[in-house]
GROMACS .gro file of C-alpha atoms in nm:
model
  296
    1MET     CA    1   1.914   0.741  -0.828
    2ARG     CA    2   1.901   1.075  -1.007
    3GLU     CA    3   1.789   1.386  -0.817
    4LEU     CA    4   1.658   1.656  -1.050
    5ARG     CA    5   1.508   2.003  -1.046
    6VAL     CA    6   1.257   2.032  -1.330
    7ARG     CA    7   1.101   2.359  -1.437
    8VAL     CA    8   0.729   2.326  -1.511
    9GLY     CA    9   0.566   2.660  -1.595
   10ASP     CA   10   0.621   2.889  -1.297
   11GLN     CA   11   0.714   2.599  -1.067
   12THR     CA   12   1.036   2.413  -1.003
   13LEU     CA   13   0.970   2.056  -0.895
   14ALA     CA   14   1.211   1.837  -0.699
   15VAL     CA   15   1.221   1.495  -0.865
   16VAL     CA   16   1.389   1.161  -0.798
   17ASP     CA   17   1.429   0.937  -1.104
   18GLU     CA   18   1.527   0.572  -1.038
   19GLY     CA   19   1.556   0.253  -1.238
   20PRO     CA   20   1.651   0.187  -1.601
   21GLN     CA   21   1.610   0.491  -1.822
   22ASP     CA   22   1.458   0.272  -2.093
   23GLY     CA   23   1.216   0.106  -1.849
   24GLU     CA   24   0.841   0.163  -1.849
   25PRO     CA   25   0.778   0.494  -1.668
   26LEU     CA   26   0.589   0.479  -1.339
   27LEU     CA   27   0.490   0.815  -1.192
   28LEU     CA   28   0.415   0.827  -0.818
   29ILE     CA   29   0.194   1.103  -0.676
   30MET     CA   30   0.204   1.147  -0.297
   31GLY     CA   31  -0.070   1.261  -0.062
   32LEU     CA   32  -0.153   1.551   0.167
   33GLY     CA   33   0.144   1.741   0.307
   34LEU     CA   34   0.391   1.460   0.233
   35GLN     CA   35   0.720   1.479   0.046
   36LEU     CA   36   0.855   1.241  -0.216
   37THR     CA   37   1.053   1.075   0.063
   38ALA     CA   38   0.723   0.938   0.201
   39TRP     CA   39   0.743   0.671  -0.071
   40PRO     CA   40   0.929   0.383   0.102
   41GLN     CA   41   1.259   0.299  -0.064
   42GLY     CA   42   1.183  -0.071  -0.028
   43LEU     CA   43   0.870  -0.029  -0.240
   44ILE     CA   44   1.062   0.174  -0.501
   45ASP     CA   45   1.330  -0.097  -0.515
   46ARG     CA   46   1.070  -0.364  -0.593
   47TRP     CA   47   0.949  -0.166  -0.893
   48THR     CA   48   1.295  -0.086  -1.027
   49ALA     CA   49   1.388  -0.454  -0.991
   50ARG     CA   50   1.094  -0.529  -1.221
   51GLY     CA   51   1.234  -0.290  -1.481
   52PHE     CA   52   1.024   0.020  -1.412
   53ARG     CA   53   1.167   0.369  -1.436
   54VAL     CA   54   1.018   0.517  -1.119
   55LEU     CA   55   0.958   0.892  -1.090
   56ARG     CA   56   0.851   1.059  -0.768
   57TYR     CA   57   0.838   1.429  -0.694
   58ASP     CA   58   0.743   1.696  -0.442
   59HIS     CA   59   0.421   1.880  -0.524
   60ARG     CA   60   0.454   2.255  -0.556
   61ASP     CA   61   0.454   2.409  -0.206
   62ILE     CA   62   0.594   2.086  -0.054
   63GLY     CA   63   0.943   1.958   0.019
   64LEU     CA   64   1.211   2.105  -0.207
   65SER     CA   65   0.974   2.221  -0.483
   66SER     CA   66   0.872   2.584  -0.529
   67ALA     CA   67   0.729   2.741  -0.214
   68GLN     CA   68   0.391   2.914  -0.231
   69ASP     CA   69   0.415   3.116   0.089
   70HIS     CA   70   0.321   3.432  -0.101
   71LEU     CA   71  -0.031   3.289  -0.131
   72GLN     CA   72  -0.290   3.352   0.135
   73THR     CA   73  -0.366   3.057   0.363
   74PRO     CA   74  -0.742   3.054   0.429
   75PRO     CA   75  -0.843   2.993   0.793
   76LEU     CA   76  -0.899   2.619   0.826
   77LEU     CA   77  -1.205   2.633   1.054
   78TRP     CA   78  -1.374   2.897   0.837
   79SER     CA   79  -1.300   2.690   0.526
   80ALA     CA   80  -1.440   2.378   0.694
   81LEU     CA   81  -1.760   2.565   0.785
   82LYS     CA   82  -1.806   2.693   0.430
   83HIS     CA   83  -1.748   2.343   0.295
   84ALA     CA   84  -2.009   2.199   0.536
   85LEU     CA   85  -2.260   2.464   0.425
   86HIS     CA   86  -2.189   2.395   0.055
   87LEU     CA   87  -2.059   2.748   0.010
   88PRO     CA   88  -1.796   2.813  -0.260
   89LEU     CA   89  -1.434   2.791  -0.148
   90GLN     CA   90  -1.149   2.986  -0.301
   91ALA     CA   91  -0.833   2.776  -0.280
   92PRO     CA   92  -0.482   2.921  -0.321
   93TYR     CA   93  -0.434   2.660  -0.594
   94ARG     CA   94  -0.644   2.371  -0.721
   95LEU     CA   95  -0.596   1.998  -0.753
   96GLN     CA   96  -0.619   2.056  -1.127
   97ASP     CA   97  -0.310   2.276  -1.099
   98LEU     CA   98  -0.124   1.994  -0.926
   99ALA     CA   99  -0.235   1.756  -1.202
  100ASP     CA  100  -0.104   1.997  -1.464
  101ASP     CA  101   0.227   2.006  -1.276
  102ALA     CA  102   0.249   1.627  -1.307
  103ALA     CA  103   0.168   1.644  -1.678
  104GLY     CA  104   0.427   1.915  -1.732
  105LEU     CA  105   0.686   1.707  -1.548
  106LEU     CA  106   0.633   1.410  -1.779
  107ARG     CA  107   0.653   1.630  -2.086
  108GLN     CA  108   0.967   1.807  -1.966
  109LEU     CA  109   1.132   1.469  -1.914
  110GLY     CA  110   1.030   1.357  -2.262
  111ILE     CA  111   0.799   1.082  -2.135
  112PRO     CA  112   0.499   1.036  -2.367
  113ARG     CA  113   0.308   0.789  -2.148
  114ALA     CA  114   0.335   0.645  -1.796
  115GLN     CA  115   0.158   0.429  -1.546
  116VAL     CA  116   0.047   0.649  -1.255
  117VAL     CA  117   0.008   0.560  -0.887
  118GLY     CA  118  -0.168   0.814  -0.666
  119VAL     CA  119  -0.223   0.775  -0.292
  120SER     CA  120  -0.481   0.968  -0.087
  121MET     CA  121  -0.475   1.329  -0.214
  122GLY     CA  122  -0.232   1.207  -0.478
  123GLY     CA  123  -0.505   0.975  -0.604
  124MET     CA  124  -0.736   1.275  -0.642
  125VAL     CA  125  -0.467   1.457  -0.838
  126ALA     CA  126  -0.417   1.143  -1.049
  127GLN     CA  127  -0.787   1.139  -1.136
  128HIS     CA  128  -0.756   1.492  -1.275
  129LEU     CA  129  -0.435   1.400  -1.456
  130ALA     CA  130  -0.606   1.107  -1.631
  131ARG     CA  131  -0.897   1.329  -1.733
  132ARG     CA  132  -0.709   1.642  -1.836
  133HIS     CA  133  -0.411   1.467  -2.000
  134PRO     CA  134  -0.545   1.124  -2.102
  135THR     CA  135  -0.271   1.044  -2.354
  136LEU     CA  136  -0.007   1.069  -2.080
  137VAL     CA  137  -0.163   0.799  -1.858
  138SER     CA  138  -0.156   0.435  -1.968
  139HIS     CA  139  -0.282   0.277  -1.643
  140LEU     CA  140  -0.418   0.443  -1.330
  141HIS     CA  141  -0.365   0.308  -0.978
  142LEU     CA  142  -0.573   0.476  -0.708
  143TRP     CA  143  -0.481   0.376  -0.354
  144MET     CA  144  -0.663   0.482  -0.035
  145THR     CA  145  -0.835   0.771  -0.211
  146SER     CA  146  -1.181   0.906  -0.294
  147SER     CA  147  -1.410   1.059  -0.555
  148GLY     CA  148  -1.486   1.347  -0.318
  149ALA     CA  149  -1.856   1.262  -0.303
  150ARG     CA  150  -2.034   1.448  -0.022
  151ARG     CA  151  -2.223   1.156   0.134
  152LEU     CA  152  -1.911   0.957   0.219
  153PRO     CA  153  -1.798   0.917   0.582
  154LEU     CA  154  -1.555   1.158   0.746
  155PRO     CA  155  -1.218   1.063   0.893
  156SER     CA  156  -1.231   0.913   1.240
  157ARG     CA  157  -1.315   1.156   1.521
  158GLU     CA  158  -0.969   1.120   1.674
  159LEU     CA  159  -0.801   1.197   1.343
  160ARG     CA  160  -1.022   1.502   1.285
  161ARG     CA  161  -0.936   1.635   1.629
  162LEU     CA  162  -0.565   1.583   1.574
  163MET     CA  163  -0.568   1.739   1.225
  164LEU     CA  164  -0.722   2.059   1.362
  165GLN     CA  165  -0.443   2.104   1.615
  166ARG     CA  166  -0.157   2.337   1.527
  167PRO     CA  167   0.174   2.252   1.700
  168ARG     CA  168   0.347   2.560   1.847
  169SER     CA  169   0.706   2.436   1.830
  170ARG     CA  170   0.922   2.193   1.637
  171LEU     CA  171   0.922   1.951   1.932
  172GLU     CA  172   0.543   1.964   1.957
  173ALA     CA  173   0.524   1.910   1.582
  174LEU     CA  174   0.739   1.598   1.596
  175GLU     CA  175   0.514   1.453   1.867
  176HIS     CA  176   0.202   1.562   1.680
  177TYR     CA  177   0.293   1.397   1.350
  178THR     CA  178   0.421   1.083   1.517
  179ARG     CA  179   0.077   1.046   1.683
  180LEU     CA  180  -0.092   1.121   1.351
  181PHE     CA  181   0.100   0.856   1.160
  182ARG     CA  182   0.040   0.606   1.440
  183LEU     CA  183  -0.335   0.661   1.403
  184LEU     CA  184  -0.317   0.611   1.026
  185ALA     CA  185  -0.179   0.258   1.053
  186GLY     CA  186  -0.422  -0.032   1.023
  187PRO     CA  187  -0.450  -0.294   1.297
  188ALA     CA  188  -0.290  -0.566   1.085
  189TYR     CA  189   0.012  -0.359   0.986
  190PRO     CA  190   0.140  -0.148   1.277
  191THR     CA  191   0.465   0.046   1.234
  192PRO     CA  192   0.721   0.042   1.518
  193GLU     CA  193   0.725   0.365   1.717
  194ALA     CA  194   1.096   0.426   1.656
  195GLU     CA  195   1.043   0.394   1.280
  196LEU     CA  196   0.752   0.639   1.286
  197ARG     CA  197   0.953   0.897   1.477
  198ALA     CA  198   1.255   0.855   1.248
  199LYS     CA  199   1.037   0.915   0.942
  200VAL     CA  200   0.887   1.230   1.092
  201GLU     CA  201   1.227   1.367   1.195
  202ALA     CA  202   1.380   1.295   0.853
  203SER     CA  203   1.091   1.469   0.678
  204ALA     CA  204   1.114   1.777   0.904
  205SER     CA  205   1.491   1.797   0.849
  206ARG     CA  206   1.451   1.791   0.471
  207ALA     CA  207   1.181   2.060   0.456
  208TRP     CA  208   0.927   2.209   0.698
  209ARG     CA  209   0.620   2.370   0.540
  210PRO     CA  210   0.316   2.327   0.768
  211GLN     CA  211   0.122   2.607   0.595
  212ALA     CA  212   0.140   2.413   0.268
  213THR     CA  213  -0.062   2.132   0.425
  214LEU     CA  214  -0.338   2.379   0.511
  215ARG     CA  215  -0.342   2.510   0.155
  216GLN     CA  216  -0.368   2.156   0.022
  217LEU     CA  217  -0.655   2.079   0.259
  218VAL     CA  218  -0.848   2.375   0.121
  219ALA     CA  219  -0.769   2.262  -0.235
  220ILE     CA  220  -0.920   1.920  -0.155
  221ALA     CA  221  -1.233   2.074  -0.002
  222ALA     CA  222  -1.274   2.316  -0.294
  223ASP     CA  223  -1.245   2.039  -0.553
  224GLY     CA  224  -1.585   1.889  -0.482
  225ASP     CA  225  -1.733   1.569  -0.622
  226ARG     CA  226  -1.554   1.405  -0.915
  227SER     CA  227  -1.806   1.120  -0.947
  228ARG     CA  228  -1.988   1.278  -1.239
  229TRP     CA  229  -1.695   1.250  -1.479
  230LEU     CA  230  -1.499   0.948  -1.352
  231ARG     CA  231  -1.693   0.712  -1.580
  232GLU     CA  232  -1.551   0.900  -1.878
  233LEU     CA  233  -1.194   0.787  -1.802
  234GLY     CA  234  -1.062   0.553  -2.068
  235GLN     CA  235  -0.761   0.406  -1.888
  236PRO     CA  236  -0.759   0.073  -1.701
  237VAL     CA  237  -0.784   0.154  -1.330
  238SER     CA  238  -0.708  -0.032  -1.009
  239VAL     CA  239  -0.858   0.084  -0.679
  240LEU     CA  240  -0.694  -0.048  -0.363
  241HIS     CA  241  -0.837   0.036  -0.023
  242GLY     CA  242  -0.786  -0.080   0.333
  243SER     CA  243  -1.067  -0.226   0.538
  244HIS     CA  244  -0.956  -0.013   0.836
  245ASP     CA  245  -0.865   0.318   0.670
  246PRO     CA  246  -0.930   0.586   0.937
  247MET     CA  247  -0.872   0.882   0.705
  248LEU     CA  248  -1.088   0.779   0.410
  249PRO     CA  249  -1.303   0.488   0.536
  250LEU     CA  250  -1.370   0.192   0.308
  251PRO     CA  251  -1.694   0.333   0.156
  252HIS     CA  252  -1.473   0.589  -0.023
  253GLY     CA  253  -1.295   0.311  -0.211
  254ARG     CA  254  -1.615   0.119  -0.288
  255GLN     CA  255  -1.793   0.428  -0.419
  256LEU     CA  256  -1.489   0.532  -0.624
  257ALA     CA  257  -1.469   0.191  -0.790
  258ALA     CA  258  -1.843   0.201  -0.866
  259CYS     CA  259  -1.797   0.534  -1.048
  260LEU     CA  260  -1.530   0.401  -1.283
  261PRO     CA  261  -1.598   0.236  -1.620
  262ALA     CA  262  -1.739  -0.115  -1.587
  263GLY     CA  263  -1.497  -0.378  -1.713
  264ARG     CA  264  -1.196  -0.148  -1.688
  265CYS     CA  265  -1.170  -0.118  -1.310
  266ARG     CA  266  -1.018  -0.367  -1.067
  267PHE     CA  267  -1.120  -0.313  -0.704
  268GLU     CA  268  -0.942  -0.479  -0.413
  269VAL     CA  269  -0.996  -0.448  -0.038
  270ILE     CA  270  -0.692  -0.527   0.177
  271ASP     CA  271  -0.803  -0.654   0.515
  272GLY     CA  272  -0.649  -0.476   0.813
  273TRP     CA  273  -0.482  -0.205   0.604
  274GLY     CA  274  -0.509   0.156   0.716
  275HIS     CA  275  -0.385   0.472   0.545
  276ASP     CA  276  -0.011   0.419   0.501
  277LEU     CA  277   0.246   0.211   0.310
  278PRO     CA  278   0.368  -0.054   0.557
  279ALA     CA  279   0.659  -0.282   0.471
  280ALA     CA  280   0.444  -0.595   0.506
  281LEU     CA  281   0.241  -0.481   0.203
  282TRP     CA  282   0.522  -0.374  -0.030
  283LYS     CA  283   0.521  -0.702  -0.222
  284ARG     CA  284   0.143  -0.698  -0.269
  285LEU     CA  285   0.131  -0.329  -0.361
  286SER     CA  286   0.418  -0.350  -0.608
  287GLU     CA  287   0.272  -0.657  -0.776
  288SER     CA  288  -0.068  -0.490  -0.816
  289VAL     CA  289   0.084  -0.251  -1.071
  290GLN     CA  290   0.210  -0.540  -1.281
  291THR     CA  291  -0.120  -0.726  -1.243
  292LEU     CA  292  -0.329  -0.440  -1.380
  293ALA     CA  293  -0.098  -0.393  -1.679
  294SER     CA  294  -0.118  -0.765  -1.755
  295ASN     CA  295  -0.492  -0.813  -1.713
  296LEU     CA  296  -0.657  -0.491  -1.838
   0.00000   0.00000   0.00000
């Protein structure tokens, strides 16, 4: 395991580089408010055992990458109202900026081409990466993510209520995020309570940037509908989605797959899966990367 700090434009990104240096590069892009440590080590180990060079990193504003606290954080409720009324939103930074960070990271590391896995918001960033920097992406894996189309269903009511709450202390925050991650799990793949709490505490100890999550939420809302250009992507794509995803319900995955080029997209629904990366699915998820590369 190699822990790096890589300068990309005005940002410094925290990166972990694992596996054989001459292995096929696999870039992992994490979701909303989550650090590179949210990628389970057991899943990483399965890829490195298959010979992949696995790269994961903290987005700007997250974890140990460059903070963006000098940027204004728009009020979340006001931003949500503007989004609902189809009014323009001004985000502190855009998902395209995060995609350019990922492209710059690959170039700084001297990697001409990589397979890319993006989860949730990371899948949205990966879509922009594949469009804006097509020569850098050999295969695209979009897990539990969305095209951003307006007509798609919202997160569950309980999740929406919880996401609008702002914990007032570190203790409240630990309880808050433990409840949040519990809600994200699908019925077939629950995570033990002690494991959930340990993950939340480890993440908070490494870095604590709650305002960054708000800025990322606004960036997602401001990005709009990507459906109109997804069919232009030339890379083979796999779309994996859980049947019980409470954050981005299954219609998001179905609609996303329908937008992608016919004959170059593999769509799979995993029954009972929610919006997380449970240990019981590591084998299936890791093998899906190899399957796409072999078949498309």
